[in-house]
GROMACS .gro file of C-alpha atoms in nm:
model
  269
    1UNK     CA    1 -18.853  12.268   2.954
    2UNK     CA    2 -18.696  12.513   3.179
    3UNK     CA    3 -18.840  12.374   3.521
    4UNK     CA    4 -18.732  12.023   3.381
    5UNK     CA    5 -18.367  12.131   3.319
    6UNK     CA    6 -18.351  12.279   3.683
    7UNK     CA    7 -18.498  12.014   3.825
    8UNK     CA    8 -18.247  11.791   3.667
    9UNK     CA    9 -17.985  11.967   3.799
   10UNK     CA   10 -18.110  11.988   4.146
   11UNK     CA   11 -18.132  11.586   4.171
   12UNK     CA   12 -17.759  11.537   4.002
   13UNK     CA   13 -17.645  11.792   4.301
   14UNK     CA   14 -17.790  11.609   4.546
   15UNK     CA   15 -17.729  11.311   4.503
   16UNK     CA   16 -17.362  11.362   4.455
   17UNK     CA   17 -17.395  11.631   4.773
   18UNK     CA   18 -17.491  11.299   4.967
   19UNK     CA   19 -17.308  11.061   4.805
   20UNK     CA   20 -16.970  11.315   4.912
   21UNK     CA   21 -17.143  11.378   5.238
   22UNK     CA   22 -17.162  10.994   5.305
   23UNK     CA   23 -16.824  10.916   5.208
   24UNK     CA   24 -16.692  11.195   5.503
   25UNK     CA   25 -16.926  11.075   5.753
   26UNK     CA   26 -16.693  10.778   5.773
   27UNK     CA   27 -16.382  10.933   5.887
   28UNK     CA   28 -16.603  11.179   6.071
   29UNK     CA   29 -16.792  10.923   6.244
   30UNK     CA   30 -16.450  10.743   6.348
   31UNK     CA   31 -16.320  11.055   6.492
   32UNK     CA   32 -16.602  11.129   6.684
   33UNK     CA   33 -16.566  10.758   6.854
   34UNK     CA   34 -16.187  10.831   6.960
   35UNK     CA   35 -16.286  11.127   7.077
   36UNK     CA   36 -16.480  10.937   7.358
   37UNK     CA   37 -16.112  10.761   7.471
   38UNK     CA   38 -16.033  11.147   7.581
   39UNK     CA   39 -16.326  11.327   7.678
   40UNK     CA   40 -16.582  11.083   7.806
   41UNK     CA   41 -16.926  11.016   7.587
   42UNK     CA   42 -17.098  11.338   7.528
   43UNK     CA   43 -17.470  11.424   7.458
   44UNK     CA   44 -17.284  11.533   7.162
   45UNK     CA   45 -17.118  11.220   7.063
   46UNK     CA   46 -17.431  11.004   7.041
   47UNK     CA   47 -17.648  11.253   6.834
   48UNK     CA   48 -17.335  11.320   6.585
   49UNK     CA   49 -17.298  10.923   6.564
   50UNK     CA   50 -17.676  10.888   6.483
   51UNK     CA   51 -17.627  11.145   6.275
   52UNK     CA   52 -17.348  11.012   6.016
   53UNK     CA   53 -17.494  10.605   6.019
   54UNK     CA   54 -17.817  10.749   5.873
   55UNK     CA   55 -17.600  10.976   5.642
   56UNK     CA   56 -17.412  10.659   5.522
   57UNK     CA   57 -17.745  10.510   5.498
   58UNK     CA   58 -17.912  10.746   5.266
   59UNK     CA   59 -17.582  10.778   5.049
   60UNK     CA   60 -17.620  10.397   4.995
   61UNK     CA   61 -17.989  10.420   4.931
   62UNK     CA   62 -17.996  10.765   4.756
   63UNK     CA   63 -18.101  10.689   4.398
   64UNK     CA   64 -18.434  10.476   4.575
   65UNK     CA   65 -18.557  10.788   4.820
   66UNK     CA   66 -18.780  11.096   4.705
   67UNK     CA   67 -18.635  11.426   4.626
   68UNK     CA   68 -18.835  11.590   4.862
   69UNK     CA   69 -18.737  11.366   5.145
   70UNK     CA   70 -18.395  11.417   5.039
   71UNK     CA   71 -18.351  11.782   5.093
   72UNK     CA   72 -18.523  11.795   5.425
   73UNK     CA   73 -18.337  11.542   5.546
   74UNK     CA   74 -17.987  11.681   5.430
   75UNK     CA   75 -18.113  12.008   5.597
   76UNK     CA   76 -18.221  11.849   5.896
   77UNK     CA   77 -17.896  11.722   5.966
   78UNK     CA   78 -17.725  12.008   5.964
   79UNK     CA   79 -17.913  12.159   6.169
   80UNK     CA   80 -17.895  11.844   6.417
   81UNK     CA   81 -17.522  11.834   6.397
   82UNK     CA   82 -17.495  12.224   6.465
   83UNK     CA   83 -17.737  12.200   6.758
   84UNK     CA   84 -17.636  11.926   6.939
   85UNK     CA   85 -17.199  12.025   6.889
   86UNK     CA   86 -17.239  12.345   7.010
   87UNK     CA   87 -17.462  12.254   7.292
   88UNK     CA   88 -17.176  12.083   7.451
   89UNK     CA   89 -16.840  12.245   7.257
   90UNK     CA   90 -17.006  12.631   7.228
   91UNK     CA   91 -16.826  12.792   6.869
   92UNK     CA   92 -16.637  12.525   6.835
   93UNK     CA   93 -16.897  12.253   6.753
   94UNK     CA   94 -16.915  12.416   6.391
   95UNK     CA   95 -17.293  12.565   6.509
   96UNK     CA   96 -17.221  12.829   6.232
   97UNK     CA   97 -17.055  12.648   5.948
   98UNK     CA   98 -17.333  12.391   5.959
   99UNK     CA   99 -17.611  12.651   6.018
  100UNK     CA  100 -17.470  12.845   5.686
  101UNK     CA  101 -17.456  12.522   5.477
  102UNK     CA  102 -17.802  12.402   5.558
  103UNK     CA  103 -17.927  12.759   5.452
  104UNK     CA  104 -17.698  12.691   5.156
  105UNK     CA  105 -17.861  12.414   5.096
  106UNK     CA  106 -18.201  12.540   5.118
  107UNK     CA  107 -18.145  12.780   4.836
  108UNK     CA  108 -17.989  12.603   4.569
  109UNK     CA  109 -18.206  12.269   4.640
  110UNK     CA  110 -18.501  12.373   4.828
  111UNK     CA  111 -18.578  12.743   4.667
  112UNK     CA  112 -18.599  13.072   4.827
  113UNK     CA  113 -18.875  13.080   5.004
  114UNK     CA  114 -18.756  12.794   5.204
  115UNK     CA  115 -18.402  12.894   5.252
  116UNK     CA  116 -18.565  13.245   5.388
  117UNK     CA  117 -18.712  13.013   5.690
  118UNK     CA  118 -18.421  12.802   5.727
  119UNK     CA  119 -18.192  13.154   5.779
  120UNK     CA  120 -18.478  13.262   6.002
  121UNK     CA  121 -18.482  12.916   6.242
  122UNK     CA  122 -18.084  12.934   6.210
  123UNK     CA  123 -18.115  13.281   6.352
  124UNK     CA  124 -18.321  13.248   6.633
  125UNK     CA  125 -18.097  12.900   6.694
  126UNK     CA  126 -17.769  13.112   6.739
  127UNK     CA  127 -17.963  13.345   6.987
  128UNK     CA  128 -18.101  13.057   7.135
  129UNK     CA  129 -17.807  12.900   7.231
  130UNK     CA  130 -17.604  13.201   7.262
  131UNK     CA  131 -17.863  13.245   7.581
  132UNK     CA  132 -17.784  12.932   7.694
  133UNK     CA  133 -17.426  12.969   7.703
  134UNK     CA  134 -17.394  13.304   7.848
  135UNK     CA  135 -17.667  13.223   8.163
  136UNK     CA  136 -17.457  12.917   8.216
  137UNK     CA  137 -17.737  12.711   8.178
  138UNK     CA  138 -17.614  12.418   7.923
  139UNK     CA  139 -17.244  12.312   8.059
  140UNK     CA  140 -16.975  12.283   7.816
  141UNK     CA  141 -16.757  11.956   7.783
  142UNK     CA  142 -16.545  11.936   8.116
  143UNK     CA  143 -16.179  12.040   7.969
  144UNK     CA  144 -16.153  12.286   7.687
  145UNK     CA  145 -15.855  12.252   7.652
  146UNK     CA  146 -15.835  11.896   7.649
  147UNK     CA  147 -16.059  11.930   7.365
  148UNK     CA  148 -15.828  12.205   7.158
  149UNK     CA  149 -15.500  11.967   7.191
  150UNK     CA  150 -15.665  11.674   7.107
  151UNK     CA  151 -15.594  11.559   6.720
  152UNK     CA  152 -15.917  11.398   6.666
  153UNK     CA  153 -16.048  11.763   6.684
  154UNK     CA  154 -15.824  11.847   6.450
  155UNK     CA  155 -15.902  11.579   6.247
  156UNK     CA  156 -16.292  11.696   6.315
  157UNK     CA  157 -16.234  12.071   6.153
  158UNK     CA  158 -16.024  11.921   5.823
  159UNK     CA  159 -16.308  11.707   5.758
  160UNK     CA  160 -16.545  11.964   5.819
  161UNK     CA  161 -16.346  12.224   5.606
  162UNK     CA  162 -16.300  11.979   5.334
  163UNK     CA  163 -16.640  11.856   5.303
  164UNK     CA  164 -16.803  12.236   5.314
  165UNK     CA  165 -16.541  12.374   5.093
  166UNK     CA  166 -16.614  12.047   4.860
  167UNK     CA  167 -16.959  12.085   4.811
  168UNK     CA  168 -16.923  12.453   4.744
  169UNK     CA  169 -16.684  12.347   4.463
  170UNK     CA  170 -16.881  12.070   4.335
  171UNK     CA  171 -17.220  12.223   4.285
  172UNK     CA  172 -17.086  12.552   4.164
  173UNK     CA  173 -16.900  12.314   3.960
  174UNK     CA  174 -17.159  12.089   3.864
  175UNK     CA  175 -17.380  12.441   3.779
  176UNK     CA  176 -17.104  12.549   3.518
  177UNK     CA  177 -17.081  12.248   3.358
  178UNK     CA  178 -17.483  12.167   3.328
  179UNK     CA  179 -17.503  12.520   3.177
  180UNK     CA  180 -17.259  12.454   2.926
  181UNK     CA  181 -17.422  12.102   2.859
  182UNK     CA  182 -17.751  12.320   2.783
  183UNK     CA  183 -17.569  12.562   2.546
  184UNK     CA  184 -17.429  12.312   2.341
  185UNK     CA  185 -17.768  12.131   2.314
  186UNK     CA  186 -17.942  12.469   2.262
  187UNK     CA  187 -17.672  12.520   1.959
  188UNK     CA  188 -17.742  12.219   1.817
  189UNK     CA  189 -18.109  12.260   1.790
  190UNK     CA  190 -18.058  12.652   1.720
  191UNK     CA  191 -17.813  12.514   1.407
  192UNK     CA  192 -18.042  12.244   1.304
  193UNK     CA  193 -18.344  12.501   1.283
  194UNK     CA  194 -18.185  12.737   1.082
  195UNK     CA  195 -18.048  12.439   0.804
  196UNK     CA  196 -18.398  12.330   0.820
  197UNK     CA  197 -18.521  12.759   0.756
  198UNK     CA  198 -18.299  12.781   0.489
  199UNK     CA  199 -18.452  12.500   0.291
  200UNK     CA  200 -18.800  12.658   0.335
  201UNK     CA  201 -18.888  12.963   0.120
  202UNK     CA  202 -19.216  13.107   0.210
  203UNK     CA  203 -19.418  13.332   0.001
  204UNK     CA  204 -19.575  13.664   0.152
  205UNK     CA  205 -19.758  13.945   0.044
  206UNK     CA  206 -19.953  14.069  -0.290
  207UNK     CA  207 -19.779  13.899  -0.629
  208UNK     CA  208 -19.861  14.142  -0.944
  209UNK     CA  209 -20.002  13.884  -1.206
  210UNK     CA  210 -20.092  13.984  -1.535
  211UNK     CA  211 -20.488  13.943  -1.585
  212UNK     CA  212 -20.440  13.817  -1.954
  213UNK     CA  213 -20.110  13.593  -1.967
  214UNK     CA  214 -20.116  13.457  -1.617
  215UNK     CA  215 -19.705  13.611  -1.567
  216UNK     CA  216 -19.569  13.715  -1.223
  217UNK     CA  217 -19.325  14.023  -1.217
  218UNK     CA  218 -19.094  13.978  -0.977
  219UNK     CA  219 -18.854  14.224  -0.722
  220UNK     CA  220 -18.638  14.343  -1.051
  221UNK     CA  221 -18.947  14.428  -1.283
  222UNK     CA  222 -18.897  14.067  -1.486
  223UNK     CA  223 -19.196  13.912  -1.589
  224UNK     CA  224 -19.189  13.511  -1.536
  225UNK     CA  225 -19.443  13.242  -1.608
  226UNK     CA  226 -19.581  13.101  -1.318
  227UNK     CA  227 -19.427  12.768  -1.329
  228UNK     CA  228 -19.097  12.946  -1.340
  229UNK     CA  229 -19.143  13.214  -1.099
  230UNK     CA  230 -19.266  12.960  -0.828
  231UNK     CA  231 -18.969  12.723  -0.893
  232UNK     CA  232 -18.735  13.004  -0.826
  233UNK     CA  233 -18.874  13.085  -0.517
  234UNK     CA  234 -18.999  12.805  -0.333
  235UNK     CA  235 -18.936  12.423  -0.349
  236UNK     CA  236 -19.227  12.359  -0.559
  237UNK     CA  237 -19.167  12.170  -0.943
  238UNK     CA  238 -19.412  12.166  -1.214
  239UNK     CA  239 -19.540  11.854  -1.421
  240UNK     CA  240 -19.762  11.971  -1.767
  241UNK     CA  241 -20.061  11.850  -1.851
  242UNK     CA  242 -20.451  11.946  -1.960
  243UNK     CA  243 -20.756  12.014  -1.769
  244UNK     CA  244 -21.065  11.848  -1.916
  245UNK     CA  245 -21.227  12.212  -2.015
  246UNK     CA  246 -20.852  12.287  -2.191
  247UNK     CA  247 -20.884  11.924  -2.400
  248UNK     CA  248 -21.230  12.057  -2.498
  249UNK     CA  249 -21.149  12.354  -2.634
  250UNK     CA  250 -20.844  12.274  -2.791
  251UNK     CA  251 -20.900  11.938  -2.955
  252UNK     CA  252 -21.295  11.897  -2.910
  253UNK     CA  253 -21.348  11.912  -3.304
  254UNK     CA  254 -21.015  11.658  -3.375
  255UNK     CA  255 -21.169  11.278  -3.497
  256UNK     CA  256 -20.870  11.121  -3.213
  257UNK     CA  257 -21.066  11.319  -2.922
  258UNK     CA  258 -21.437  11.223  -3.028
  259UNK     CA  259 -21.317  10.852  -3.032
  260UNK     CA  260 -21.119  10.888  -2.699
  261UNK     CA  261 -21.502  11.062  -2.586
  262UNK     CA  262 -21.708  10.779  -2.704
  263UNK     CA  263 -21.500  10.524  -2.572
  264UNK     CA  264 -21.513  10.652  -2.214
  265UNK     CA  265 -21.870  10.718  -2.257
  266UNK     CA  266 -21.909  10.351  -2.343
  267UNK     CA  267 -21.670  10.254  -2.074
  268UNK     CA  268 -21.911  10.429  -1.839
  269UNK     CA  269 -22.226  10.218  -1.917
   0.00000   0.00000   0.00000
């Protein structure tokens, strides 16, 4: 029941992690294509582009793909995006906001274990690239500063802001408000158990019983018949009547009970 509740809440974060993710990828993919007007087509741009169309694409499609396939792929492009921007823009192709969501991601989607990995590739990415960088050996976009003034950029780090800042919000959001969901559930069934404890009375341990009369004594030294005893204590009611071994003794010499005797003996053959 547990892994099913947290399962459940994995998949309603997801898909409304894409979903939000898909909806930015619009403005972001825009930007990116203006961005081409100033600074020529980057490595960059093309990757990024790729990037947000299949993002769109899975936000249309998401309730129809895998869970699994889900998660790896919203990790995947972060990583992607991270790479590729700050291969050609350095810090300022968000390598370390994206490379801290995906390992965001991994944990609250993916699990520990897998989030340790993703922190450990992220890792060794930053060094990687810091390497790169400070050799000289990948070039970084022709004007810099062309790039700071320009307000697509701009545009570029409010989308980015808003959409990381978003889906921080939303599933620690989304968390609070499944948990409370559960509670109230969890409530209900706590509040319906004990109505239905209260209506069961249970019986336990050694009754005294007299050995001649058949009474019960009970907590406060009373004695009580048995029919008595039993209805105060549990749901049970009694309906009278006579074994055949009581009818016997009690009536076995009476002319009604010889006849009644007969009869059913003659019944019988």
């Amino acid at each position: 029941m547990v892994i099913d509740a947290h399962r459940e809440i994995q998949e309603r974060l997801l898909d409304k992690s894409i979903l939000i993710f898909g909806i930015i990828a619009v403005p972001t993919l825009l930007t990116s294509l203006v961005l081409v007007f100033d600074l020529g087509w980057q490595p960059a741009f093309t990757v990024n582009s790729i990037a947000a169309l299949l993002i769109i694409l899975f936000a249309v499609f998401r309730k129809t793909i895998s869970y699994p396939i889900k998660t790896m792929f919203l990790v995947a492009v972060y990583f992607i995006i991270a790479v590729s921007s700050s291969l050609n823009f350095g810090l300022n192709g968000f390598l370390l906001e994206f490379l801290m969501l995906s390992v965001f991601v991994g944990v609250v989607f993916c699990g520990k274990k897998q989030a340790i990995w993703i922190y450990a590739i992220g890792t060794a990415t930053i060094a990687a690239i810091g390497f790169l960088h400070v050799k000289g050996i990948v070039p970084l976009i022709p004007d810099d500063e062309i790039y700071i003034r320009n307000i697509s950029t701009w545009v570029a780090v409010l989308t980015t802001f808003m959409f990381i800042t978003g889906l921080v919000i939303l599933i620690g959001g989304e968390i609070g408000h499944f948990l409370s969901e559960k509670i109230s559930e969890l409530q209900a069934v706590n509040q319906e158990l004990r109505s239905a404890n209260q209506e069961i009375k249970t019986l336990q341990g050694i009754l005294p019983i007299c050995s001649n009369c058949k009474k019960i004594r009970d907590s406060s030294g009373y004695w009580n018949q048995v029919e008595s005893y039993f209805e105060k204590n549990t749901n049970a009611k009694f309906s009278h009547g006579l074994c055949e071994e009581c009818l016997e003794k009690l009536y076995g010499k009476q002319e009604w009970y010889l006849q009644r005797q007969k009869k059913q003996a003659d019944d019988q053959a």
